[in-house]
mmCIF file of C-alpha atoms in Angstrom:
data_model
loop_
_atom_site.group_PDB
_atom_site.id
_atom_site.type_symbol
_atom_site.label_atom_id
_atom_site.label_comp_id
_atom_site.label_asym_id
_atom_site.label_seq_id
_atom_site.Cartn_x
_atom_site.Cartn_y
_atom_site.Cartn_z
ATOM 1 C CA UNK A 1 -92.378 5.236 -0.377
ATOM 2 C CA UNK A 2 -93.601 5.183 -3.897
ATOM 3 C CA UNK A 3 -94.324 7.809 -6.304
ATOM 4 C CA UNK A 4 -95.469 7.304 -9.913
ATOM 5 C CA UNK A 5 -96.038 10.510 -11.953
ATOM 6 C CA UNK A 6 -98.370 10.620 -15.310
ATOM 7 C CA UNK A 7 -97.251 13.714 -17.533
ATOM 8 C CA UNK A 8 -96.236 14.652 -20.839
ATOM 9 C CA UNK A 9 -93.003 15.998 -20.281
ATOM 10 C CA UNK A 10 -91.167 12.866 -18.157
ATOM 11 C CA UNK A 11 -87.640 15.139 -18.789
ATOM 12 C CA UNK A 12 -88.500 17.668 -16.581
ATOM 13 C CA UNK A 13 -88.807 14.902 -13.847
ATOM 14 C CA UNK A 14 -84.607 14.558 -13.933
ATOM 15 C CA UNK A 15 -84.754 17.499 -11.621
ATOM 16 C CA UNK A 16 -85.289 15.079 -8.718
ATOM 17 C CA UNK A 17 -81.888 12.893 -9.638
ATOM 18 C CA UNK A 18 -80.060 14.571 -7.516
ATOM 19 C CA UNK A 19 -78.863 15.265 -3.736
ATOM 20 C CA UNK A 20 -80.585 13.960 -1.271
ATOM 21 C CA UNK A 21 -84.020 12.713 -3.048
ATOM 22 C CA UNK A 22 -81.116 10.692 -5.548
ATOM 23 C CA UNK A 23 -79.452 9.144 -2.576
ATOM 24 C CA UNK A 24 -82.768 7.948 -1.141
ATOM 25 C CA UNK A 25 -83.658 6.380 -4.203
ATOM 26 C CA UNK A 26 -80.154 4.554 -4.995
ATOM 27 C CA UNK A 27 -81.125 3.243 -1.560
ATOM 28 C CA UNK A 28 -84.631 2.173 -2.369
ATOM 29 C CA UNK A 29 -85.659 4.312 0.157
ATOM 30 C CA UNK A 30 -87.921 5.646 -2.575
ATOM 31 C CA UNK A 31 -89.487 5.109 -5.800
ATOM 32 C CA UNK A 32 -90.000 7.681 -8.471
ATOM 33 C CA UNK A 33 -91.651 6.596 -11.888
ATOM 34 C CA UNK A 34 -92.344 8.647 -13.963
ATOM 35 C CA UNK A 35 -94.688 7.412 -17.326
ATOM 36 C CA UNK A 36 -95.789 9.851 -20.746
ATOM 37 C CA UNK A 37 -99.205 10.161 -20.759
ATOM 38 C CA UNK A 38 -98.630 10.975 -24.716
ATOM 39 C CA UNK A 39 -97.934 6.807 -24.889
ATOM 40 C CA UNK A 40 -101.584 5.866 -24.351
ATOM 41 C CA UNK A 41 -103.019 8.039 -27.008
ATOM 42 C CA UNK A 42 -104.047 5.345 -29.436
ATOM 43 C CA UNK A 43 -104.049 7.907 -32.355
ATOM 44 C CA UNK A 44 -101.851 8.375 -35.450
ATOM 45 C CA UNK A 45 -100.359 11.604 -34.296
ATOM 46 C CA UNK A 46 -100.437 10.535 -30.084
ATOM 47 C CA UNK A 47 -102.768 13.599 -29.601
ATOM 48 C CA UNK A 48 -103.645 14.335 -25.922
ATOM 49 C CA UNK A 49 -105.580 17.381 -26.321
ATOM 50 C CA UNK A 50 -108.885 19.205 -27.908
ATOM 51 C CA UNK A 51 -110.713 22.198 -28.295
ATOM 52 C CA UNK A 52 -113.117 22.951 -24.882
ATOM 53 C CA UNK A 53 -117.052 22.197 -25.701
ATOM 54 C CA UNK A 54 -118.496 25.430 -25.871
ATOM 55 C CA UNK A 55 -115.503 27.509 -26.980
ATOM 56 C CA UNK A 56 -112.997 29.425 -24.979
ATOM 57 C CA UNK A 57 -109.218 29.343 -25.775
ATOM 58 C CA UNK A 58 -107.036 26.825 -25.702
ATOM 59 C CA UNK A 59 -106.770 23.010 -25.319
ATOM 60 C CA UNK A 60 -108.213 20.749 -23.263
ATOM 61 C CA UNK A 61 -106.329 17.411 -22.231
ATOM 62 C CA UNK A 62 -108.572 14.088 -23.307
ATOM 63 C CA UNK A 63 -109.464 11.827 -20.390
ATOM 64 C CA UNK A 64 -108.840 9.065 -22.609
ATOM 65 C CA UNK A 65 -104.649 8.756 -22.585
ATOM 66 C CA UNK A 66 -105.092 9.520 -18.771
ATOM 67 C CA UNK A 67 -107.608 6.803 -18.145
ATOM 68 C CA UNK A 68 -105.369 4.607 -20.631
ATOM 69 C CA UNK A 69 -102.384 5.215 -18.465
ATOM 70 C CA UNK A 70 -104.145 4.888 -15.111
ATOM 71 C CA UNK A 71 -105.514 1.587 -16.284
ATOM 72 C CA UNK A 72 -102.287 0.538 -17.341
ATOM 73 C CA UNK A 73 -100.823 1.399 -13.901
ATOM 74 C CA UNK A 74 -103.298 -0.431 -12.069
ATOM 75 C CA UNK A 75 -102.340 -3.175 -14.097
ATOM 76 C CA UNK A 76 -98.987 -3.128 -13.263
ATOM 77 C CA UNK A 77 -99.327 -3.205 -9.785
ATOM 78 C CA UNK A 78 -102.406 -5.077 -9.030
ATOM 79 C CA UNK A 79 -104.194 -1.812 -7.516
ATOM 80 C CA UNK A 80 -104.747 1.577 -7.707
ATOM 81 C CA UNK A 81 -102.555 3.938 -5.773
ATOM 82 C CA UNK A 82 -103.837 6.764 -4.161
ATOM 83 C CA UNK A 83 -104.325 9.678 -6.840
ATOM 84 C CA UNK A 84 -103.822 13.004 -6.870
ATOM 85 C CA UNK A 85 -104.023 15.861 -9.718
ATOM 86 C CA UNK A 86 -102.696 19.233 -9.808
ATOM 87 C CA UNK A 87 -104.621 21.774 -9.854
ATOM 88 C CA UNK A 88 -105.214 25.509 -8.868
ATOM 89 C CA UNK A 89 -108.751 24.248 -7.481
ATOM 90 C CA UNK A 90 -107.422 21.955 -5.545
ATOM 91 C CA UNK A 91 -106.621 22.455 -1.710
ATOM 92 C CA UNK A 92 -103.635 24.461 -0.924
ATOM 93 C CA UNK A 93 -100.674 22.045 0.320
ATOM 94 C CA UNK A 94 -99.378 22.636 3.662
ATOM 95 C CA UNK A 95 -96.699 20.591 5.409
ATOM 96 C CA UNK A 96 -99.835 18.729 7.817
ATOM 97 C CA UNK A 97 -100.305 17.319 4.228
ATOM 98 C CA UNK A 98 -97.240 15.943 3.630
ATOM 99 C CA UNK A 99 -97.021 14.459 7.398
ATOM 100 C CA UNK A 100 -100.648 13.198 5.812
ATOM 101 C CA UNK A 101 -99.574 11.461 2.464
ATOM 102 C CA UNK A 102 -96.568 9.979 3.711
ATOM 103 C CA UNK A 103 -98.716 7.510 5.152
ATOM 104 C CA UNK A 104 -99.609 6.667 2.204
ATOM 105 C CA UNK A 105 -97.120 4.506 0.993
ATOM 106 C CA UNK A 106 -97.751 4.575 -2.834
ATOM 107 C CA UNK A 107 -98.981 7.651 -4.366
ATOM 108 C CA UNK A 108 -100.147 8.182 -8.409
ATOM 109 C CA UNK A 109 -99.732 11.912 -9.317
ATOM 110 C CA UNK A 110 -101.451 13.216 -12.130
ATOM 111 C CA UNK A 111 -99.883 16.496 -14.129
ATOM 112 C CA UNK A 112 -102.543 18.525 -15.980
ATOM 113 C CA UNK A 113 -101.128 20.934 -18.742
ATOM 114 C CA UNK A 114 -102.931 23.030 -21.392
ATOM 115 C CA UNK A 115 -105.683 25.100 -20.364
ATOM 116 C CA UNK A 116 -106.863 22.387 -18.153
ATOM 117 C CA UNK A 117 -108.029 18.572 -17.835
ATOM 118 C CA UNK A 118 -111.163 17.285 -18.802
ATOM 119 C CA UNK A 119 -113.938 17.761 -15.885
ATOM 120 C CA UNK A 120 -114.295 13.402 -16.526
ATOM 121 C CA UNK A 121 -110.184 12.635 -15.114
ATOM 122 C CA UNK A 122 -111.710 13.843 -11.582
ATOM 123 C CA UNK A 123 -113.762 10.230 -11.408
ATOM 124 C CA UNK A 124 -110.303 8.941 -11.089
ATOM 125 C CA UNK A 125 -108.713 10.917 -8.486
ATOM 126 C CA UNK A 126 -108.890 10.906 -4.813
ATOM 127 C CA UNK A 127 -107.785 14.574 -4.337
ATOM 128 C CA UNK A 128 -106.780 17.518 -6.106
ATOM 129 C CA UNK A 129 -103.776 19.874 -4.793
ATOM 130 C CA UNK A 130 -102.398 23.169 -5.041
ATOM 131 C CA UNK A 131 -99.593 24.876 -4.297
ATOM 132 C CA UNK A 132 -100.874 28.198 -4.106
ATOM 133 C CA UNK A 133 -102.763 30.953 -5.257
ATOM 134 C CA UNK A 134 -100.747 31.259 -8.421
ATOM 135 C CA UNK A 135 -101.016 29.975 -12.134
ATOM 136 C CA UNK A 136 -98.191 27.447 -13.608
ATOM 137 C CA UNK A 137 -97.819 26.369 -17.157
ATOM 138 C CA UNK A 138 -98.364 22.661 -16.288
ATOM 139 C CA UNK A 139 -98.270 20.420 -12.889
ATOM 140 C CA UNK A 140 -95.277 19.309 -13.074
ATOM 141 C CA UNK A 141 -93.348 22.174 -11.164
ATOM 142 C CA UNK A 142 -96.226 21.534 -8.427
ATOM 143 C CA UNK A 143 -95.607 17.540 -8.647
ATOM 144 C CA UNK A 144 -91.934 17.722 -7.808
ATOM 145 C CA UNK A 145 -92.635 20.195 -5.318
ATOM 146 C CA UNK A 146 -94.620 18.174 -3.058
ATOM 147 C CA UNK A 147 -92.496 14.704 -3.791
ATOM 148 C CA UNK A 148 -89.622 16.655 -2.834
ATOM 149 C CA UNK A 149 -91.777 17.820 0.746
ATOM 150 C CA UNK A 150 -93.075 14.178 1.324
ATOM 151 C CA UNK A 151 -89.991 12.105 0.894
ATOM 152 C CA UNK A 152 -87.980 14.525 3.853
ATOM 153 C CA UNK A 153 -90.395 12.958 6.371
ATOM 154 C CA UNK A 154 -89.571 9.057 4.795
ATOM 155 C CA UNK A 155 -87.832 7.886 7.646
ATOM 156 C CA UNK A 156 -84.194 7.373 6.272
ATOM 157 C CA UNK A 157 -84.404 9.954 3.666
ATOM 158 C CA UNK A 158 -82.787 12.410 5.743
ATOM 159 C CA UNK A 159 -79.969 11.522 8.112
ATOM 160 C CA UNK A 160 -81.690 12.663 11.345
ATOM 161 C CA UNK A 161 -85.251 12.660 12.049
ATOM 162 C CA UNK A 162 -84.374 16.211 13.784
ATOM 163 C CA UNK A 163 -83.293 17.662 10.694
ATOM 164 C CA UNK A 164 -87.032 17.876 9.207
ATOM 165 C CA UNK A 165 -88.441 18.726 12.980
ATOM 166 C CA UNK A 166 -86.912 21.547 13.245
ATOM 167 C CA UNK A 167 -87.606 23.100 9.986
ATOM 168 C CA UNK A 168 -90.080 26.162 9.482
ATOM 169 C CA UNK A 169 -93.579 24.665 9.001
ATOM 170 C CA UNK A 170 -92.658 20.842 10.499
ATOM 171 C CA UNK A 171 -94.158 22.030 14.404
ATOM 172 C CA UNK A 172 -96.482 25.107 13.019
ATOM 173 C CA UNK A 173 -93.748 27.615 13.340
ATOM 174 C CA UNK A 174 -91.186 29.527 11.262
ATOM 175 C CA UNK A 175 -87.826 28.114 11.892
ATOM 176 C CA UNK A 176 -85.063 29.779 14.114
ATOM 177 C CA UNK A 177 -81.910 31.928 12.752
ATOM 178 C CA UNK A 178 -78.870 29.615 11.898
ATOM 179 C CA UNK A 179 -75.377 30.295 11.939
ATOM 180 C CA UNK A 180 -72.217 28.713 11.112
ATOM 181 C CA UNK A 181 -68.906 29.763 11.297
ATOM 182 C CA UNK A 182 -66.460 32.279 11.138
ATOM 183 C CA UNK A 183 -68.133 33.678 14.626
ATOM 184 C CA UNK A 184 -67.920 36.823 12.916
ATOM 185 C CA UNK A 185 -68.162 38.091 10.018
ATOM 186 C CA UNK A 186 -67.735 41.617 8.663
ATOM 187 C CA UNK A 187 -68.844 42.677 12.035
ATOM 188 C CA UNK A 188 -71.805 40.753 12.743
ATOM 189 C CA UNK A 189 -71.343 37.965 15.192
ATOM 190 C CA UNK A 190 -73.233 34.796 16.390
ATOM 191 C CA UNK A 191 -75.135 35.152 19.559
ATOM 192 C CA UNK A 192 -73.095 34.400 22.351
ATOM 193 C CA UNK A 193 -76.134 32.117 23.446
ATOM 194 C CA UNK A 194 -75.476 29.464 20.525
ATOM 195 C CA UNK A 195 -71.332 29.442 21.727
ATOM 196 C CA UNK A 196 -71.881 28.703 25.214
ATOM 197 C CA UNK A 197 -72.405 24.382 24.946
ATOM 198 C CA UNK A 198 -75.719 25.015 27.535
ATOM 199 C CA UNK A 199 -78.357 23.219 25.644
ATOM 200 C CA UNK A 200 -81.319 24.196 27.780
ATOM 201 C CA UNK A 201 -79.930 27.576 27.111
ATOM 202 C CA UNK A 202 -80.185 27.527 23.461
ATOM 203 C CA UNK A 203 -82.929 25.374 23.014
ATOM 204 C CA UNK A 204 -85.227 28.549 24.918
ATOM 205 C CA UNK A 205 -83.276 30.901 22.457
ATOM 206 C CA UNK A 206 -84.435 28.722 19.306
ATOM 207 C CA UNK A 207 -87.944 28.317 20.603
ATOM 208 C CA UNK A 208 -88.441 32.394 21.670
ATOM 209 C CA UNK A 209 -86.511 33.355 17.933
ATOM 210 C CA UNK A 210 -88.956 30.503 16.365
ATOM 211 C CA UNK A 211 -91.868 32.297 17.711
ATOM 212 C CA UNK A 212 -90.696 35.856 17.607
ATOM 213 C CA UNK A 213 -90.229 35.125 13.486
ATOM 214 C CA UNK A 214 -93.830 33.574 13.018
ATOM 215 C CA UNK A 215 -95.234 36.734 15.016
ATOM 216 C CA UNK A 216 -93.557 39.173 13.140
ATOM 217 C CA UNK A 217 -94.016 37.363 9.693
ATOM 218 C CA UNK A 218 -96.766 34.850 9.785
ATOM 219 C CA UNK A 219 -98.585 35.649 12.435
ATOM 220 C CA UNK A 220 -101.495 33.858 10.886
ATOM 221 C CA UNK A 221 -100.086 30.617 11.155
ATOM 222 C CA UNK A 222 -100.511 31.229 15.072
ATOM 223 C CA UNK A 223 -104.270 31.004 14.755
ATOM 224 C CA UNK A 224 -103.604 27.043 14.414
ATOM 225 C CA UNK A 225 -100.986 26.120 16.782
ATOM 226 C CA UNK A 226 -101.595 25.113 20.181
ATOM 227 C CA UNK A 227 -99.303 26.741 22.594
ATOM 228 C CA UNK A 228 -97.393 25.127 25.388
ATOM 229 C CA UNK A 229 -97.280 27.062 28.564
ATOM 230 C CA UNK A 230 -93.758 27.771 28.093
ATOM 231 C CA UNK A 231 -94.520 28.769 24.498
ATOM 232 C CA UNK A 232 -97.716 31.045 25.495
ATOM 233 C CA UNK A 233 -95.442 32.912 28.275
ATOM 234 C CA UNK A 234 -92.461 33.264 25.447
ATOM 235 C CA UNK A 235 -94.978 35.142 22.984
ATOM 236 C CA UNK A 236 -96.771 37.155 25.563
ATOM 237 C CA UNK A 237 -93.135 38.539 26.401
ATOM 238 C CA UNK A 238 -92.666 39.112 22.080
ATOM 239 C CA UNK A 239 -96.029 40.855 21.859
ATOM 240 C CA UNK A 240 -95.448 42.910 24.820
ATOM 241 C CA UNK A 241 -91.455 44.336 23.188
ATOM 242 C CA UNK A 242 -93.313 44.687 19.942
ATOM 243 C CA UNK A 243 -95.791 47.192 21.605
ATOM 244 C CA UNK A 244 -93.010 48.924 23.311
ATOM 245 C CA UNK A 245 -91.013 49.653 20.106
ATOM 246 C CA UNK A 246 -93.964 51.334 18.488
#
C-alpha cells in the first residue's frame, strides 16, 4: 500500500515513524511520501496562498502549486493515484471506508490549510473526506488519521488479521472489555468467564458485552448492522435488563 501526501508542513508527517505504521514501512509493507506543496510555487517568495474573490477573511490556497505538484506526481509514477482532499465538506470517514480504500493500492492525499482551498483543486480529486463534525487548523491531523486506520487492515501490517477484527467499529460494533493481568486489582477482578480456557464460553461473553456496549453507547450504529440470530436473541435479552433496571 502506497500513500503520498501533498502539504505544507511535511514535519508534522514524522508522527507516523513510529510503532507499528514504522515497522510496516521498514518492511515495505507500506509507502508513505510525503512532498511540500510550497516547492511548486514558481514565485520569488514560494507563495501558496491569496486573498478570497469577493472578500471574507483569510487566505485562500492557489490551485496552481497543487496542480504543479499533482502533475509532478503523475509524472513520477506514470499515473494518477486515487485522490483525496480533506475537508469538513467532505463525507464523514467511517471504518467501511477504510475496508474501502485499502483496495486501493496507491492513494494521493491532499492537505488543505488556510481558510480553505480554491473551489478549482476539486477538478483534481476523486473524493473529499472528513473526520467529523469539527474544525482543524489544516488536514494534516485528518491525513494521518485515516493512513494510520487504512494501513491496520494491510495484510501484514498487524501481526494477526484478528487483531483489527475484533476492534470497535471493524464488524459494526463497539469492542468488548479487555483485561490483563494481575486477576485483581484493588478489588476489582476479571470475570471468571475470561479464566476458565472454554472458548465457546467466552467468545458468547465478548459478543453479548460487544453488543451490550453499542446499545448502551452507540445505539445508532445498530440501525446499520445486520444481526445474526444469535446476535438478535443476545440484544433482545440486553434491551429487556435495560427496561428492568429503570
Amino acid at each position: 500500500m502506497k500513500f503520498d501526501v501533498l502539504t505544507l508542513f511535511p514535519e508534522m508527517f514524522e508522527a507516523l515513524n513510529h510503532s507499528i505504521l514504522k515497522k510496516a514501512q521498514e518492511k515495505n509493507i507500506i509507502q508513505i511520501n510525503v512532498t511540500n506543496i510550497r516547492d511548486f510555487a514558481y514565485n520569488k517568495h514560494k507563495k501558496v496562498d491569496d486573498y478570497p474573490y469577493g472578500g471574507g477573511a483569510g487566505m485562500v490556497m492557489q490551485p496552481e502549486p497543487i496542480y504543479n505538484a499533482v502533475d509532478y506526481i503523475v509524472e513520477k509514477y506514470g499515473y494518477k493515484p486515487y485522490t483525496v482532499i480533506m475537508s469538513p465538506r467532505g463525507k464523514r470517514f467511517e471504518q467501511r471506508d477504510a475496508k474501502r480504500l485499502v483496495e486501493k493500492e496507491h492513494i494521493l492525499m491532499i492537505c488543505g490549510h488556510y481558510e480553505g482551498i480554491d473551489e478549482r483543486v476539486l477538478n483534481i480529486v476523486d473524493e473529499e473526506i472528513s473526520i467529523g463534525d469539527f474544525v482543524l487548523t489544516g488536514g494534516e491531523i485528518a491525513s494521518m488519521a485515516i493512513i494510520d486506520c487504512i494501513s491496520r487492515l494491510v495484510p501484514g501490517v498487524l501481526q494477526k488479521q484478528q487483531s483489527y477484527e475484533d476492534e470497535s467499529f471493524y464488524d459494526g460494533l463497539l469492542e468488548y472489555p479487555q483485561y490483563t493481568r494481575p486477576e485483581e486489582f484493588r478489588g476489582m477482578r476479571v470475570p471468571e468467564v475470561l479464566l476458565s480456557g472454554h472458548h465457546e464460553n467466552i467468545r458468547k461473553w465478548r459478543k453479548y458485552q460487544s453488543l451490550k456496549i453499542t446499545y448502551e453507547r452507540r445505539p445508532d450504529l445498530l440501525k446499520n448492522k445486520t444481526l445474526t440470530k444469535e446476535e438478535q436473541e443476545m440484544l433482545n435479552d440486553i434491551i429487556k435488563q435495560n427496561m428492568s433496571l429503570k
